[in-house]
Short mmCIF file of C-alpha atoms in Angstrom, two decimals:
data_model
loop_
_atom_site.label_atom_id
_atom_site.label_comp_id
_atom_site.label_asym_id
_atom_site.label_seq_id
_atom_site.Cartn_x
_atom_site.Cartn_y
_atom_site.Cartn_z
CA UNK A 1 -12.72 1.82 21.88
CA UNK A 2 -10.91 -1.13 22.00
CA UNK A 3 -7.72 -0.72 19.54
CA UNK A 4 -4.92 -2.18 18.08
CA UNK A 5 -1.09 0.04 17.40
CA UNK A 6 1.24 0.09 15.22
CA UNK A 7 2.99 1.05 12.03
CA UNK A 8 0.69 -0.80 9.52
CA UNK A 9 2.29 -0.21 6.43
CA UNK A 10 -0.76 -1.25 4.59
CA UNK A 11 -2.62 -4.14 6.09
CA UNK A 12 -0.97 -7.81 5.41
CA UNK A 13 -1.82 -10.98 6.24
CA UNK A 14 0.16 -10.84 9.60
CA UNK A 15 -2.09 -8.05 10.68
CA UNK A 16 -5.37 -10.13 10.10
CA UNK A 17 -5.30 -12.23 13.06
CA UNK A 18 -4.97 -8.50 15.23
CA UNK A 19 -8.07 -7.63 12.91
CA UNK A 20 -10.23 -10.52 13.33
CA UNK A 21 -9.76 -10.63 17.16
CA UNK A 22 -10.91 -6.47 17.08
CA UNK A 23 -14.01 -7.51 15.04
CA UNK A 24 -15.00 -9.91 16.79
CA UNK A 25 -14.92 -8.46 20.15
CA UNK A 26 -16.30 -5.16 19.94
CA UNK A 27 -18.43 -2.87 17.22
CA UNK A 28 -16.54 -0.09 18.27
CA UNK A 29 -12.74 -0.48 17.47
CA UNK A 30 -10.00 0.47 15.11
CA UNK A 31 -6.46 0.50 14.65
CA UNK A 32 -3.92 3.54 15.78
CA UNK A 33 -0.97 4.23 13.42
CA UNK A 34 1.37 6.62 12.71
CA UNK A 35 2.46 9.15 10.07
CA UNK A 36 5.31 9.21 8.49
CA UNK A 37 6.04 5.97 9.01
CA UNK A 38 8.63 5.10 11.98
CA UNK A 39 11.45 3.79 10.06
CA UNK A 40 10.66 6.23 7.32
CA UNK A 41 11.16 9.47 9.71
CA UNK A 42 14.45 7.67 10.90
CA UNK A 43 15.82 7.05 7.57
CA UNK A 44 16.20 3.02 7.94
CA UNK A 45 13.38 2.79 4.96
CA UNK A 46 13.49 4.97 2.18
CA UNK A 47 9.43 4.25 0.81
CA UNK A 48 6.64 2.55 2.64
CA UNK A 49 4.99 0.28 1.11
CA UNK A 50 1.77 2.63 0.81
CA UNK A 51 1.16 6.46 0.85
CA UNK A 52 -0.75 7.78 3.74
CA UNK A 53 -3.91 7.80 1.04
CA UNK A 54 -3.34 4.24 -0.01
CA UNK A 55 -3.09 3.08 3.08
CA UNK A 56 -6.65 4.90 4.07
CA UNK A 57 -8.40 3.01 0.78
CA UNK A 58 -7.05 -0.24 1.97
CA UNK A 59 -8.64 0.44 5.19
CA UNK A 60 -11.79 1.26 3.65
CA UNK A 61 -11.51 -1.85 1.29
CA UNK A 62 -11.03 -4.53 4.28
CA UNK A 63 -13.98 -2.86 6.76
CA UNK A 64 -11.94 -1.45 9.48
CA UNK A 65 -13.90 1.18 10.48
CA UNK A 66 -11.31 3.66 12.32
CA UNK A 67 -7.92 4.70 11.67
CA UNK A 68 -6.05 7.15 14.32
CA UNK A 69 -2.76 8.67 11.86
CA UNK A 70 -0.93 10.37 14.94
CA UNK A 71 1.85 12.31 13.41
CA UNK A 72 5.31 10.90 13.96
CA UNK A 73 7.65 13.34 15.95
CA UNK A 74 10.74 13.66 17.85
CA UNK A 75 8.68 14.40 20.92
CA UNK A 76 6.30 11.55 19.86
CA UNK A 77 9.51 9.49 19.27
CA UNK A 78 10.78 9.74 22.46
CA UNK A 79 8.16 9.46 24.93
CA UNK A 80 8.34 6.83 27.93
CA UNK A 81 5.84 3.80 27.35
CA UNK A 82 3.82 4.94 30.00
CA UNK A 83 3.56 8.78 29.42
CA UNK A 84 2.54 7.72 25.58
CA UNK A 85 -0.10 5.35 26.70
CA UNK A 86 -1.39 7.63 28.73
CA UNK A 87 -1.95 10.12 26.27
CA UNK A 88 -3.92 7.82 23.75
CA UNK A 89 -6.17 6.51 26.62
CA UNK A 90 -7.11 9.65 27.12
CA UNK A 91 -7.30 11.03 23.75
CA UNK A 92 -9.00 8.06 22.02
CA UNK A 93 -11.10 6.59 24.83
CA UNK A 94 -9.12 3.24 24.79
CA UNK A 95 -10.99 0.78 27.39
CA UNK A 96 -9.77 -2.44 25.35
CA UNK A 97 -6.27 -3.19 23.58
CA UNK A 98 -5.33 -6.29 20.99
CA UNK A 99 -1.38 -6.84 20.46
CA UNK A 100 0.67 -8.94 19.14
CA UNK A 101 3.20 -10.72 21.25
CA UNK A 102 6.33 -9.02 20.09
CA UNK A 103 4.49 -5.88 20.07
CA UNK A 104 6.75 -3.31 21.45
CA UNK A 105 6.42 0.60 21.74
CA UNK A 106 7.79 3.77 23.55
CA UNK A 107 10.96 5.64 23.79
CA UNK A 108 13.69 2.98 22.06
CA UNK A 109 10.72 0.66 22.12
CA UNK A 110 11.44 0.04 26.12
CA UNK A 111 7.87 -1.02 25.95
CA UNK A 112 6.58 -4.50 25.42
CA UNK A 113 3.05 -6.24 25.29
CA UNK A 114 2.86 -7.52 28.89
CA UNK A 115 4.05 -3.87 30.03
CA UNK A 116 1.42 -2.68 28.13
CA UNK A 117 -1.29 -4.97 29.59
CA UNK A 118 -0.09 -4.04 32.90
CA UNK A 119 -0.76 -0.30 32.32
CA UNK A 120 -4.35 -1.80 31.48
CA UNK A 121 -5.33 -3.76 33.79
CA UNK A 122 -4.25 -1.41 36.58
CA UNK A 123 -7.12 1.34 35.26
CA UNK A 124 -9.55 -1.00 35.09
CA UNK A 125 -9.62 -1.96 31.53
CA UNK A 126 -10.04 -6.39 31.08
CA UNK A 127 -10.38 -6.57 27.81
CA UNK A 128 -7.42 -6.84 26.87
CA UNK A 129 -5.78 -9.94 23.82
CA UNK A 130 -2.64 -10.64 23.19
CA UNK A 131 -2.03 -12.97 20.17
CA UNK A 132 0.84 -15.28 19.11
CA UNK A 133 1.13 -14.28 15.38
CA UNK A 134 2.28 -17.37 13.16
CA UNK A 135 4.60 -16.83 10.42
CA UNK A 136 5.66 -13.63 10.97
CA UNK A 137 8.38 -13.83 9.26
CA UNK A 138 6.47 -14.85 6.15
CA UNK A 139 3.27 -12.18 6.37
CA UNK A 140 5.27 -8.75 7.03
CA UNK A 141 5.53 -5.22 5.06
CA UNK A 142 9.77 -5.82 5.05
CA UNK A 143 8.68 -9.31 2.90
CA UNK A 144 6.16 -7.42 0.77
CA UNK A 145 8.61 -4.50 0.33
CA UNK A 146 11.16 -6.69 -0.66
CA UNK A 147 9.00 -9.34 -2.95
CA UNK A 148 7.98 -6.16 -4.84
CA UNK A 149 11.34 -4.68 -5.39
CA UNK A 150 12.38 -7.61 -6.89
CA UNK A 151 9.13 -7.97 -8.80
CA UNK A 152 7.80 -10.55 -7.35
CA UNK A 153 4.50 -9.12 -7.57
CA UNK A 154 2.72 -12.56 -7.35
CA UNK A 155 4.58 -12.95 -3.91
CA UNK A 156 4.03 -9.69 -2.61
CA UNK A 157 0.42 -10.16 -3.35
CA UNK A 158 0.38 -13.60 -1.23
CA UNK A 159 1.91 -11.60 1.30
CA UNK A 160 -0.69 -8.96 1.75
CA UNK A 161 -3.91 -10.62 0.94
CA UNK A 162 -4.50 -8.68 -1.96
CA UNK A 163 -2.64 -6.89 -5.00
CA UNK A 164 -0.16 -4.55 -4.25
CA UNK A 165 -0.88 -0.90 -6.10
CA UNK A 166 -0.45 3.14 -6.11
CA UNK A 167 -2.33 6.31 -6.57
CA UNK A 168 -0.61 8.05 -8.73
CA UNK A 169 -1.01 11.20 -11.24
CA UNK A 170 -0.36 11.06 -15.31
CA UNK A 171 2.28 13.11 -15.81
CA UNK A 172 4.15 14.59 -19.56
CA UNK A 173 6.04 11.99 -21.02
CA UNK A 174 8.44 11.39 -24.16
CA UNK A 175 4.83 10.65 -26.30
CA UNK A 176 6.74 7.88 -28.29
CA UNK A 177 4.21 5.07 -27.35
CA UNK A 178 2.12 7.28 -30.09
CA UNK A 179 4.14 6.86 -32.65
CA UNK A 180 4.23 3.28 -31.98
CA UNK A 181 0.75 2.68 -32.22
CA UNK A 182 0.71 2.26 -28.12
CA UNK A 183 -0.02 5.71 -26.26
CA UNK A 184 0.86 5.19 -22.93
CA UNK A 185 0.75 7.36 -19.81
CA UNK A 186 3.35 8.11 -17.89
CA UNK A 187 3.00 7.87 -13.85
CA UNK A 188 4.13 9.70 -11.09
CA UNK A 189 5.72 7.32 -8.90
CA UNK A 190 7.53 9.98 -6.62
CA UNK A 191 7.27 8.55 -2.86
CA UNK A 192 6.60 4.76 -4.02
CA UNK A 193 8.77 2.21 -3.77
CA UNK A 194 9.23 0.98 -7.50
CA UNK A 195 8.87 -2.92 -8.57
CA UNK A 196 12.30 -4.33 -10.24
CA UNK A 197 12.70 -2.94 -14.41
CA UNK A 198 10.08 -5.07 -16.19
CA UNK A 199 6.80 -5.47 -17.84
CA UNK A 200 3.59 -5.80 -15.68
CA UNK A 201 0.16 -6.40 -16.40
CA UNK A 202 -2.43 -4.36 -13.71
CA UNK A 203 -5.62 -3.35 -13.41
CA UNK A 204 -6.36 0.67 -13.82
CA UNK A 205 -9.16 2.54 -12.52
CA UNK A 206 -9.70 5.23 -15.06
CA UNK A 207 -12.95 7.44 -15.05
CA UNK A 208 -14.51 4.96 -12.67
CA UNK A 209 -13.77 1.92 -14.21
CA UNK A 210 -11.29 -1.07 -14.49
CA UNK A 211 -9.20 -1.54 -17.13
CA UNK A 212 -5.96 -4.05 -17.91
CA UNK A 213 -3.07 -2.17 -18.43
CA UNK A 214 0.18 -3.07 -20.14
CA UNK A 215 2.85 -1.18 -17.55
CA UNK A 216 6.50 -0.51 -18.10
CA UNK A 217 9.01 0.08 -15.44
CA UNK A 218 12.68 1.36 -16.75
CA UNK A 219 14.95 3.64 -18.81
CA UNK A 220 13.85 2.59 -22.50
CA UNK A 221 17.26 0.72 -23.26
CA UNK A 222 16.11 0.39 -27.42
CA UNK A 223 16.26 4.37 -27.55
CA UNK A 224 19.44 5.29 -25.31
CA UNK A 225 17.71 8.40 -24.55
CA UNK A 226 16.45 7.99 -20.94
CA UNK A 227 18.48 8.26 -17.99
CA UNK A 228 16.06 8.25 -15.03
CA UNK A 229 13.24 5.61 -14.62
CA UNK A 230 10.20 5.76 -15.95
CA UNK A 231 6.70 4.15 -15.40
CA UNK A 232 4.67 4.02 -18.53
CA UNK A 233 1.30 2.62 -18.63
CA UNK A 234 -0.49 1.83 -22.17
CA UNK A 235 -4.73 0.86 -21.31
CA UNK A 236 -6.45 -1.73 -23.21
CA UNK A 237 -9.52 -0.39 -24.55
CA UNK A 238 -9.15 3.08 -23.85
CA UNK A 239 -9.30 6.42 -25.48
CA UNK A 240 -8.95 9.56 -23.96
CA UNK A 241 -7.25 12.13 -22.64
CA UNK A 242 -5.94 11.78 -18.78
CA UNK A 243 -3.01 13.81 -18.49
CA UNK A 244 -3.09 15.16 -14.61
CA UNK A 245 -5.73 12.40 -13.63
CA UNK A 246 -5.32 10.24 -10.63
CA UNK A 247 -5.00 6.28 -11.55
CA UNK A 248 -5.21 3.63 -9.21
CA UNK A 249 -2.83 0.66 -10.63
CA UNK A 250 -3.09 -2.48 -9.10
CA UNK A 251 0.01 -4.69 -9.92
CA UNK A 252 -0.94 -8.08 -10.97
CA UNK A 253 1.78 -9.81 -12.26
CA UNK A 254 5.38 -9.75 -13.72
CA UNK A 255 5.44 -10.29 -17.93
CA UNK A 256 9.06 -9.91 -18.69
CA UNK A 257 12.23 -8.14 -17.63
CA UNK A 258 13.26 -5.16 -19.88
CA UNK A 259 15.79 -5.78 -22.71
CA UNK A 260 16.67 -4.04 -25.78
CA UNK A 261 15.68 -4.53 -29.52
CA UNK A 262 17.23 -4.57 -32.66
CA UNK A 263 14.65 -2.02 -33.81
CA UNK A 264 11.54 -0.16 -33.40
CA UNK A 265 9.87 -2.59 -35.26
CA UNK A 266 10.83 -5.38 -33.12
CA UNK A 267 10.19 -3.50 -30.30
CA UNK A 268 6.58 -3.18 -31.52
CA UNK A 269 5.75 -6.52 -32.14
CA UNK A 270 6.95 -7.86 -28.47
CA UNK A 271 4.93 -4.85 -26.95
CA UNK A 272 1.69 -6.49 -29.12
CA UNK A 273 2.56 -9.97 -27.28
CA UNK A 274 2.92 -8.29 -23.44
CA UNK A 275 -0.24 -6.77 -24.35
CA UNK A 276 -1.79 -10.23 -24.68
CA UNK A 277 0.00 -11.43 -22.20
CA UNK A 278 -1.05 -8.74 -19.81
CA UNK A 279 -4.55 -9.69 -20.48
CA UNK A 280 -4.26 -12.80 -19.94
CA UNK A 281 -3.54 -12.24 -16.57
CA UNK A 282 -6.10 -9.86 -15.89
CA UNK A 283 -8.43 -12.21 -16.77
CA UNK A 284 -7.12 -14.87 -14.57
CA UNK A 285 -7.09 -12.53 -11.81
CA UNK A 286 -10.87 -11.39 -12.85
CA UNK A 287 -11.91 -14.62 -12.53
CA UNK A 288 -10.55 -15.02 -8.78
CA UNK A 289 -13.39 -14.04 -6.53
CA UNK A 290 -11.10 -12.82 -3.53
CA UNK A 291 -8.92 -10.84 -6.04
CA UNK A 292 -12.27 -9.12 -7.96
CA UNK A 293 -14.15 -8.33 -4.98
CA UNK A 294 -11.11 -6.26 -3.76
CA UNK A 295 -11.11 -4.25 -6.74
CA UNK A 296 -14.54 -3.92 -6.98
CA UNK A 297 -14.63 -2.37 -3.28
CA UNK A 298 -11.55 -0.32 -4.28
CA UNK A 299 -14.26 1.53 -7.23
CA UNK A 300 -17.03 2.01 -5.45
CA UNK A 301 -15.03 3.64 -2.70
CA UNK A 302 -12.97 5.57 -4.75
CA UNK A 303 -15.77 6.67 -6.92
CA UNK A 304 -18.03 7.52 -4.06
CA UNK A 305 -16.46 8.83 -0.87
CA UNK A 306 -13.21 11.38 -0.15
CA UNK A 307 -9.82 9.81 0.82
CA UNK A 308 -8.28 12.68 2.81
CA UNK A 309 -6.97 10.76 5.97
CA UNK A 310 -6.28 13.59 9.25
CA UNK A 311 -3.14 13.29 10.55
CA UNK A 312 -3.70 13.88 14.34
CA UNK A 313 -1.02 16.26 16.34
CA UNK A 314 -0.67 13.84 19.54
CA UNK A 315 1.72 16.75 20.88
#
């Protein structure tokens, strides 16, 4: 199998050169990444960008057609470079390897691409691609991490290739939105990162279809009765009862930061301009081929096939 490695913390735009140069060289190939992510397990990142699930969808989305999740461990942590290449040569069948320059791996990341080519090329294996990756700095998971936390969803989006979203479960809620005229679902954002207080417009896959939501991220300032953060989702043209189903919500643009109102009532008439603002944007992002055909992909896979990634015990 000829194979790529690394964290991929979803799949950006600075991992599609690695991807291309995989495709194009071999029918059989995939990427090998790990679980929890690296910098997650050492506590320098407190969310990854996407849950081990999300991450799987993505890779069914953009056609890569094997993942490897080899559980991140201590022992895993600190093998030498050439004890932990030796174990994923044998367990995966790698005869072909594509890197990035800077790529680096083993026990305090002692090992680099060249080493790693060397290891190669000394059983054999001549298929081997090492890439110069342009604007690193730009295409990254710490940008799109960042670009979302500050809800700069538009950014983040650039960043990856594609919108940024969760799967997440509807969970109890306050119920206010009803008395408002607005039901809204609350989400379970526990182990997401969570975009900057504000009102976003997404897309929502509920009972197999696409929807434009109207999505709130904050404490509800106008009622002084909310401590913690919520996520609070009200969808267009929808009736029904979800509580406990999974949503996917892709995050499509930034409305408004939160604020508070006089009163109710002029809480209630902003909330019926986001909404029109919100689908305004979905349109616009409807109407983008590149954009549609991602969440198009993301239903029929969702709708149609199991996403249970394995997590494989290297150790």
């Amino acid at each position: 199998m000829l194979t790529t490695i690394g964290s991929f913390d979803g799949f950006h735009k600075g991992h599609a050169e690695l991807l291309e140069i995989c495709r194009a060289n071999s029918n059989d190939w995939g990427v090998i990444s790990f679980y929890p992510h690296p910098s997650e397990y050492m506590n320098r990142l407190k969310h990854s960008l996407f849950t081990l699930r999300e991450r799987e969808l993505a890779r069914l989305v953009l056609g890569i057609p094997n993942m490897y999740v080899l559980e991140f461990s201590e022992r895993l942590k600190n093998l030498e470079p050439k004890e932990f290449w030796r174990l994923i040569r044998e367990r995966f069948g790698v005869d072909g390897l594509v890197m990035g320059s800077d790529f680096h791996f083993g026990r305090n990341r002692s090992g680099n691409a060249e080493y790693l080519a060397e290891l190669a090329r000394s059983e054999g294996i001549t298929r081997i691609f090492i890439a110069e990756l342009k604007d690193k700095a730009k295409y990254s998971s710490s940008q799109a991490r960042k670009k979302i936390i500050a809800g700069d969803i538009e950014g983040a989006a650039d960043t990856l290739g594609y919108n940024w979203f969760m799967m997440s479960r509807i969970i109890h809620g306050l119920q206010r939105g009803r008395t408002m005229h607005y039901p809204t679902a609350n989400i379970d954002t526990s182990g997401h990162i969570i975009p900057a207080y504000g009102v976003y417009s997404s897309a929502v896959l509920v009972n197999g279809e696409w929807h434009c939501g109207a999505l709130s991220v904050g404490n509800n300032p106008t009622f002084h009765d909310v401590n913690d953060t919520r996520t609070e989702i009200y969808i267009l043209d929808f009736d029904g009862d979800i509580y406990g189903d999974e949503l996917i919500v892709s995050f499509l643009g930034r409305v408004r930061e939160i604020r508070t109102f006089g009163s109710k009532e002029e809480l209630i008439r902003q909330i019926g301009q986001d909404i029109i603002s919100c689908r305004k944007i979905y349109d616009e992002v409807m109407s983008r081929e590149e954009a549609k055909r991602f969440l198009v992909r993301s239903r029929e896979i969702y709708n149609s096939e199991k996403i249970n990634p394995e997590i494989i015990k290297l150790l």
